[in-house]
Amino acid sequence: MLTERATALDAADPLAHVRDRFLLPDGVTYLDGNSLGALPAAVPAVIEDAVRRQWGTDLIRSWNGNGWWEAPLRTGDTLGRLIGAAPGQVVVGDSTSVQLFNTLVAAARLRPDRRLLLTDPDHFPTDQYIADSVGRMLDLEVRRVPAREAAAVLAAEGANVAVAAYAPVDYRTGELYDMAALTEAAHAAGAVMHWDLCHAAGALPVELDAIAADFAVGCGYKYLSGGPGAPAFAYVAQRHQQDFDQPITGWHGHAEPFAMSGTYTPGPGISRARISTPPLLSLLALEAALTAFDGVEMKDVRAKGISLTGFFQECVDTLLDGLGFTMATPRDPAHRGSQVALRHAEAYPLVAALTARGVIGDMRAPDLLRFGFNPLYVSHADVLHAVRELHDIVTSGAHRTPEFTQRPTVT
Ligand SMILES: *Cc1c(COP(=O)(O)O)cnc(C)c1O
């Protein structure tokens, strides 16, 4: 019954052919593309060329001759299509944490008379740590308000809120929040809205321009599959660019970087959001990775993401009932991103035993098994296989051996 459903769903999948744009090893069911995306087939040749020809032969001439200088904004425009940003508003470079710091400070500087920074107590740790640091630097009170309560707090005491910093998708549970509604609530209070799109960009449609978003950042290495340590992106809405005052005034954001002036004059438009020399090999890898989205509509990505996560939940209900699992992710597709998390007291050894069988997800302490479903390369057959393996492990007790109970550094 489930086998037939998986086969039928995969046969009707308009994105099925896109899986060939990725190099996935045989025997691996990859459900961790929300932590490190799979390798796009276009990347190795681009890296080979970037290293041997561009770096090895063309050397310093590559800044002009091979388009290295324009790469952060060129790739930003390409990426912008996936997050609903018209050209000229996205820059790529540095890590998410750096981009976060840079844009959070710039956002707060737009509201110098306000003293509150709202953020989510369930936000990813780096986002909370950096919010706290920005609070100390700019003398702001950082208040942790859960995403689902933020609109009410903004309505009640929003007049003192400078910035609201949230993620549309909870990185642990996969819960999806209404970006348009929260952005509107922030604006109604006169606050600046800051979005972290790490678990949304490339996974579901994000309409930054349409919802009048102010600032956003996000990872290049999760659903965008840019590779380990891929540079992150920052979005600065066009209407804020004139007043965008970033704290990391690196020389690449200067109006005339090669005038080598001793004082900073920000460049025009989104170019002022550049910081400094980007990791070019990684940036070119990300640019090549984004070709996996060529001709792909984000509405189709979303439809398949809902189908994969919904089918996973259905398989769990059918095959894992009574085996100690609870569903941590909402069942309403309107409140669910492209990942599903299950709670189980033995989450860590279960994930380790699954990995040993080639089914790769991850766990988040203390008790979450987390599975990410990248609609570009995961199939319904993968979903069913993963749940069947989990059923086999938990019923046989295969996870209760020492090899699966000891933890490595990265979980
Ligand atoms: C993955 C993730 C990060 C990672 O930040 P790095 O600077 O790339 O280490 C930050 N924030 C969120 C919400 C994430 O999901």
Coordinates of C-alpha atoms and ligand atoms in Angstrom, one line a residue:
M1 CA 0.0 0.0 0.0
L2 CA 2.7 2.6 1.0
T3 CA 5.0 1.2 -1.7
E4 CA 2.3 1.8 -4.3
R5 CA 1.7 5.3 -3.0
A6 CA 5.4 6.1 -3.1
T7 CA 5.7 4.8 -6.7
A8 CA 2.6 6.8 -7.9
L9 CA 3.7 10.0 -6.2
D10 CA 7.2 9.7 -7.7
A11 CA 5.8 8.9 -11.2
A12 CA 3.7 12.1 -11.0
D13 CA 6.5 14.3 -9.7
P14 CA 7.3 17.2 -12.1
L15 CA 10.7 17.6 -10.4
A16 CA 11.8 14.0 -10.6
H17 CA 14.3 14.7 -13.4
V18 CA 16.1 17.3 -11.2
R19 CA 17.6 14.6 -9.1
D20 CA 20.1 13.9 -12.0
R21 CA 21.5 17.4 -11.3
F22 CA 23.1 16.0 -8.1
L23 CA 25.8 13.4 -7.5
L24 CA 24.4 11.2 -4.8
P25 CA 26.3 8.1 -3.7
D26 CA 24.7 4.7 -4.4
G27 CA 23.1 3.2 -1.3
V28 CA 22.6 6.5 0.5
T29 CA 19.2 8.0 1.3
Y30 CA 20.1 11.6 2.0
L31 CA 17.8 13.4 4.4
D32 CA 20.2 16.0 5.8
G33 CA 20.3 18.5 3.0
N34 CA 19.0 21.0 5.5
S35 CA 22.4 20.9 7.2
L36 CA 24.7 20.3 4.2
G37 CA 23.1 20.1 0.8
A38 CA 24.2 17.3 -1.6
L39 CA 26.8 17.9 -4.3
P40 CA 25.3 19.4 -7.5
A41 CA 26.7 17.7 -10.6
A42 CA 27.8 21.1 -12.1
V43 CA 30.2 21.9 -9.3
P44 CA 33.3 19.7 -9.7
A45 CA 34.1 21.0 -13.2
V46 CA 33.6 24.6 -12.1
I47 CA 35.9 24.1 -9.2
E48 CA 38.5 22.4 -11.4
D49 CA 38.4 25.3 -13.8
A50 CA 38.5 27.9 -11.0
V51 CA 41.5 26.3 -9.5
R52 CA 43.6 25.3 -12.5
R53 CA 42.8 27.9 -15.1
Q54 CA 41.5 30.9 -13.2
W55 CA 43.8 30.7 -10.2
G56 CA 46.6 28.6 -11.7
T57 CA 47.0 30.3 -15.1
D58 CA 45.1 33.6 -15.1
L59 CA 46.2 34.5 -11.6
I60 CA 45.4 38.0 -10.4
R61 CA 44.0 38.8 -13.9
S62 CA 40.9 36.7 -12.9
W63 CA 39.5 39.6 -10.8
N64 CA 38.7 41.3 -14.1
G65 CA 39.0 38.6 -16.7
N66 CA 37.0 35.9 -15.0
G67 CA 34.5 38.1 -13.3
W68 CA 35.7 37.6 -9.7
W69 CA 35.0 41.1 -8.7
E70 CA 31.3 41.0 -9.8
A71 CA 30.7 37.5 -8.4
P72 CA 29.2 38.5 -5.1
L73 CA 26.5 40.7 -6.7
R74 CA 26.1 38.5 -9.8
T75 CA 25.4 35.4 -7.6
G76 CA 23.3 37.6 -5.3
D77 CA 21.0 38.4 -8.3
T78 CA 20.8 34.7 -9.3
L79 CA 20.0 33.7 -5.7
G80 CA 17.5 36.6 -5.4
R81 CA 15.1 34.9 -7.8
L82 CA 14.7 32.0 -5.3
I83 CA 13.8 34.4 -2.5
G84 CA 11.6 36.8 -4.3
A85 CA 14.2 39.6 -4.5
A86 CA 14.4 41.7 -7.7
P87 CA 18.0 42.3 -8.9
G88 CA 20.3 44.7 -7.0
Q89 CA 19.3 43.7 -3.4
V90 CA 21.3 40.6 -2.5
V91 CA 25.0 40.2 -1.9
V92 CA 26.9 36.9 -1.3
G93 CA 30.0 36.5 0.8
D94 CA 31.1 35.8 4.4
S95 CA 29.2 33.5 6.8
T96 CA 25.7 33.7 8.0
S97 CA 26.9 34.8 11.4
V98 CA 28.9 37.7 9.9
Q99 CA 26.0 38.7 7.6
L100 CA 23.7 38.5 10.6
F101 CA 25.8 40.8 12.7
N102 CA 26.3 43.2 9.9
T103 CA 22.7 43.5 9.0
L104 CA 21.3 43.4 12.5
V105 CA 23.4 46.4 13.5
A106 CA 22.5 48.2 10.3
A107 CA 18.8 47.5 11.0
A108 CA 19.0 48.8 14.5
R109 CA 20.8 51.9 13.3
L110 CA 17.7 52.8 11.3
R111 CA 15.8 53.1 14.6
P112 CA 18.2 54.9 16.9
D113 CA 15.5 56.1 19.3
R114 CA 14.1 52.7 20.1
R115 CA 15.6 50.4 22.7
L116 CA 14.1 46.9 22.1
L117 CA 15.4 44.0 20.0
L118 CA 12.9 41.1 19.7
T119 CA 14.1 37.7 18.9
D120 CA 13.0 34.1 19.2
P121 CA 14.0 32.0 22.3
D122 CA 14.0 29.1 19.8
H123 CA 16.1 30.9 17.2
F124 CA 19.3 29.1 16.1
P125 CA 22.0 29.7 18.8
T126 CA 24.3 31.9 16.6
D127 CA 21.3 34.2 16.0
Q128 CA 20.6 34.6 19.7
Y129 CA 24.3 35.0 20.6
I130 CA 24.7 37.7 18.0
A131 CA 21.5 39.5 19.0
D132 CA 22.8 39.6 22.6
S133 CA 26.1 41.0 21.4
V134 CA 24.4 43.6 19.3
G135 CA 22.3 44.5 22.3
R136 CA 25.4 45.1 24.4
M137 CA 27.0 47.1 21.7
L138 CA 24.1 49.4 20.9
D139 CA 22.6 49.4 24.4
L140 CA 19.4 47.6 23.4
E141 CA 17.3 45.3 25.5
V142 CA 17.1 41.9 23.8
R143 CA 13.8 40.3 24.6
R144 CA 13.0 36.7 23.7
V145 CA 9.5 36.4 22.4
P146 CA 8.4 33.2 20.6
A147 CA 7.5 33.7 17.0
R148 CA 3.9 32.9 17.5
E149 CA 3.5 35.6 20.1
A150 CA 5.6 38.3 18.4
A151 CA 2.8 39.9 16.5
A152 CA 0.9 40.5 19.8
V153 CA 3.9 41.9 21.6
L154 CA 4.5 44.2 18.6
A155 CA 0.9 45.4 18.7
A156 CA 1.1 46.0 22.5
E157 CA 4.5 47.6 23.0
G158 CA 5.9 47.9 19.5
A159 CA 6.6 51.6 19.7
N160 CA 9.9 50.8 21.5
V161 CA 10.9 48.0 19.2
A162 CA 13.8 48.8 16.9
V163 CA 14.2 45.4 15.3
A164 CA 12.4 42.1 15.2
A165 CA 14.7 39.2 14.2
Y166 CA 13.1 35.9 13.4
A167 CA 13.3 32.8 11.2
P168 CA 10.4 31.7 9.1
V169 CA 11.2 28.0 9.8
D170 CA 12.1 26.6 13.2
Y171 CA 15.4 24.9 12.7
R172 CA 14.6 22.1 15.1
T173 CA 10.9 21.3 14.6
G174 CA 10.4 22.6 11.0
E175 CA 7.5 24.7 12.1
L176 CA 6.7 27.4 9.5
Y177 CA 5.6 30.9 10.5
D178 CA 3.7 33.5 8.5
M179 CA 6.4 35.8 7.2
A180 CA 4.0 38.3 5.6
A181 CA 1.9 38.6 8.8
L182 CA 4.9 39.1 11.1
T183 CA 6.6 41.6 8.7
E184 CA 3.3 43.5 8.6
A185 CA 3.1 43.5 12.4
A186 CA 6.7 44.8 12.7
H187 CA 6.0 47.6 10.2
A188 CA 2.7 48.6 11.9
A189 CA 4.8 49.1 15.0
G190 CA 7.4 51.1 13.1
A191 CA 10.0 48.4 13.7
V192 CA 12.5 46.9 11.2
M193 CA 12.0 43.2 10.3
H194 CA 15.0 41.0 10.0
W195 CA 14.6 37.5 8.6
D196 CA 17.0 34.5 8.8
L197 CA 16.2 32.3 5.8
C198 CA 18.7 29.5 6.5
H199 CA 16.0 26.8 6.5
A200 CA 13.8 28.5 3.9
A201 CA 16.0 29.7 1.0
G202 CA 15.7 27.1 -1.7
A203 CA 13.3 25.0 0.3
L204 CA 10.1 27.0 -0.2
P205 CA 8.9 30.2 -1.9
V206 CA 10.1 33.3 0.0
E207 CA 8.7 36.5 -1.4
L208 CA 10.9 39.2 0.2
D209 CA 9.9 42.0 -2.1
A210 CA 6.2 41.2 -2.1
I211 CA 6.0 41.2 1.7
A212 CA 8.1 44.4 1.9
A213 CA 10.8 42.7 3.9
D214 CA 13.6 44.9 5.2
F215 CA 16.6 42.7 5.8
A216 CA 17.3 39.0 5.4
V217 CA 20.3 36.7 5.6
G218 CA 20.7 33.0 4.9
C219 CA 23.1 30.1 4.4
G220 CA 24.5 28.9 1.1
Y221 CA 25.2 25.4 2.1
K222 CA 21.8 24.1 3.2
Y223 CA 19.0 23.8 0.6
L224 CA 21.0 25.9 -1.8
S225 CA 23.6 23.1 -1.9
G226 CA 26.6 25.5 -2.3
G227 CA 29.0 23.2 -0.4
P228 CA 30.7 23.1 3.0
G229 CA 31.4 26.6 4.2
A230 CA 29.6 28.1 1.2
P231 CA 29.3 31.9 1.6
A232 CA 26.0 33.3 3.0
F233 CA 23.8 36.0 1.5
A234 CA 22.3 39.2 2.8
Y235 CA 19.3 41.0 1.4
V236 CA 18.9 44.8 1.9
A237 CA 15.6 46.1 0.5
Q238 CA 16.3 48.8 -2.1
R239 CA 14.5 51.4 0.0
H240 CA 17.0 51.0 2.8
Q241 CA 20.2 51.0 0.8
Q242 CA 20.7 54.7 0.8
D243 CA 20.7 54.6 4.7
F244 CA 22.4 51.2 5.1
D245 CA 25.1 51.8 7.6
Q246 CA 27.0 48.6 8.2
P247 CA 29.4 48.1 11.1
I248 CA 31.9 46.0 9.1
T249 CA 33.1 48.7 6.8
G250 CA 35.4 46.6 4.7
W251 CA 37.1 48.0 1.7
H252 CA 34.9 46.1 -0.9
G253 CA 31.9 48.1 0.2
H254 CA 33.7 51.4 -0.6
A255 CA 32.5 53.6 -3.4
E256 CA 36.0 53.5 -4.9
P257 CA 37.8 50.5 -3.5
F258 CA 40.9 51.0 -5.7
A259 CA 41.3 54.7 -4.9
M260 CA 42.7 53.3 -1.6
S261 CA 41.3 56.2 0.4
G262 CA 42.0 56.4 4.1
T263 CA 38.3 57.0 4.9
Y264 CA 35.2 55.1 4.1
T265 CA 32.6 56.2 1.6
P266 CA 30.0 53.6 1.0
G267 CA 29.3 52.5 -2.6
P268 CA 26.0 52.9 -4.4
G269 CA 23.1 50.5 -4.0
I270 CA 23.7 47.0 -2.8
S271 CA 27.4 47.3 -3.5
R272 CA 27.8 49.0 -0.1
A273 CA 26.7 45.7 1.6
R274 CA 29.8 44.0 0.3
I275 CA 32.4 43.5 3.1
S276 CA 35.7 42.2 1.9
T277 CA 37.4 39.6 -0.3
P278 CA 35.0 36.7 -0.6
P279 CA 36.0 33.0 -0.5
L280 CA 36.0 32.8 -4.3
L281 CA 36.4 29.1 -4.7
S282 CA 33.3 28.6 -2.5
L283 CA 31.5 31.4 -4.1
L284 CA 32.0 30.0 -7.6
A285 CA 30.9 26.6 -6.3
L286 CA 27.7 28.2 -5.0
E287 CA 27.1 29.9 -8.2
A288 CA 27.4 26.6 -10.1
A289 CA 25.2 24.9 -7.5
L290 CA 22.4 27.4 -8.1
T291 CA 22.1 26.1 -11.8
A292 CA 20.4 23.1 -10.2
F293 CA 17.4 25.5 -9.9
D294 CA 17.4 26.4 -13.6
G295 CA 13.9 26.2 -14.9
V296 CA 12.6 25.1 -11.5
E297 CA 9.6 27.0 -10.1
M298 CA 9.6 27.5 -6.4
K299 CA 5.9 26.7 -6.3
D300 CA 6.7 23.2 -7.6
V301 CA 9.5 22.9 -5.0
R302 CA 7.0 23.8 -2.3
A303 CA 4.3 21.4 -3.6
K304 CA 6.8 18.6 -3.5
G305 CA 8.2 19.6 -0.1
I306 CA 4.7 19.4 1.3
S307 CA 4.1 16.0 -0.4
L308 CA 7.4 14.6 0.9
T309 CA 7.0 15.8 4.5
G310 CA 3.3 14.8 4.5
F311 CA 4.1 11.3 3.2
F312 CA 6.8 11.0 5.8
Q313 CA 4.3 11.8 8.5
E314 CA 1.9 9.3 7.0
C315 CA 4.6 6.5 7.0
V316 CA 5.5 7.3 10.6
D317 CA 1.9 7.1 11.7
T318 CA 1.5 3.8 9.9
L319 CA 4.8 2.1 10.7
L320 CA 6.1 3.6 13.9
D321 CA 2.9 3.7 15.9
G322 CA 3.4 2.7 19.5
L323 CA 7.2 2.6 19.3
G324 CA 7.9 5.6 21.4
F325 CA 7.9 8.4 18.7
T326 CA 6.0 11.6 18.9
M327 CA 5.6 14.1 16.0
A328 CA 7.4 17.4 16.7
T329 CA 6.4 19.0 13.4
P330 CA 3.0 20.4 12.6
R331 CA 0.7 18.3 10.5
D332 CA -0.9 21.3 8.8
P333 CA 1.2 21.9 5.7
A334 CA 0.7 25.6 6.0
H335 CA 2.7 25.5 9.2
R336 CA 5.4 23.1 8.1
G337 CA 8.7 23.8 6.3
S338 CA 10.6 21.1 4.3
Q339 CA 11.7 19.1 7.3
V340 CA 10.1 16.8 9.9
A341 CA 11.4 16.1 13.4
L342 CA 10.4 13.2 15.7
R343 CA 10.9 13.0 19.4
H344 CA 12.2 9.8 20.8
A345 CA 14.1 9.1 24.1
E346 CA 16.8 7.2 22.1
A347 CA 17.2 9.8 19.4
Y348 CA 20.9 9.8 19.2
P349 CA 21.6 6.0 18.8
L350 CA 18.6 5.7 16.4
V351 CA 20.1 8.3 14.1
A352 CA 23.5 6.7 14.4
A353 CA 22.1 3.3 13.5
L354 CA 20.2 4.8 10.6
T355 CA 23.3 6.5 9.3
A356 CA 25.2 3.2 9.4
R357 CA 22.5 1.8 7.1
G358 CA 23.0 4.7 4.7
V359 CA 19.9 6.7 5.8
I360 CA 21.4 10.1 6.8
G361 CA 19.4 12.5 9.0
D362 CA 20.6 14.2 12.1
M363 CA 19.7 14.7 15.7
R364 CA 19.3 17.8 17.9
A365 CA 19.7 17.4 21.6
P366 CA 18.1 16.2 23.7
D367 CA 15.6 14.0 21.8
L368 CA 14.9 15.1 18.3
L369 CA 15.5 13.0 15.1
R370 CA 15.5 15.5 12.3
F371 CA 15.0 14.8 8.6
G372 CA 15.3 17.4 5.9
F373 CA 13.7 16.8 2.5
N374 CA 15.2 18.7 -0.4
P375 CA 12.6 18.5 -3.1
L376 CA 15.2 18.7 -5.8
Y377 CA 16.7 15.3 -5.0
V378 CA 14.6 13.4 -2.4
S379 CA 11.9 11.0 -3.6
H380 CA 8.9 9.5 -1.9
A381 CA 10.6 6.1 -2.3
D382 CA 13.5 7.5 -0.2
V383 CA 11.0 8.6 2.4
L384 CA 9.4 5.2 2.7
H385 CA 12.8 3.5 2.8
A386 CA 14.0 5.7 5.6
V387 CA 10.9 5.0 7.8
R388 CA 11.1 1.3 7.1
E389 CA 14.7 1.2 8.2
L390 CA 13.8 3.2 11.3
H391 CA 11.1 0.6 12.0
D392 CA 13.5 -2.2 11.6
I393 CA 16.1 -0.7 13.9
V394 CA 13.7 0.3 16.7
T395 CA 11.9 -3.1 16.7
S396 CA 15.1 -5.1 16.6
G397 CA 17.0 -3.0 19.1
A398 CA 19.9 -2.7 16.6
H399 CA 20.7 0.8 17.9
R400 CA 21.5 -0.4 21.4
T401 CA 25.1 -1.4 20.8
P402 CA 28.1 0.7 22.0
E403 CA 29.0 1.7 18.4
F404 CA 25.8 3.8 18.3
T405 CA 25.6 5.1 21.8
Q406 CA 28.9 7.0 21.8
R407 CA 28.8 10.6 20.4
P408 CA 31.3 12.2 18.0
T409 CA 31.9 16.0 18.1
V410 CA 29.4 16.9 15.3
T411 CA 25.9 15.6 15.7
Ligands
LIG1 C1 22.6 26.9 9.9 C2 22.2 28.2 10.5 C3 23.2 29.2 10.8 C4 24.6 28.9 10.6 O1 25.5 30.0 10.7 P1 27.0 29.9 10.2 O2 27.5 31.3 10.4 O3 26.9 29.5 8.8 O4 27.7 28.9 11.0 C5 22.8 30.4 11.4 N1 21.4 30.6 11.6 C6 20.5 29.7 11.3 C7 19.0 30.0 11.6 C8 20.8 28.5 10.8 O5 19.9 27.6 10.5

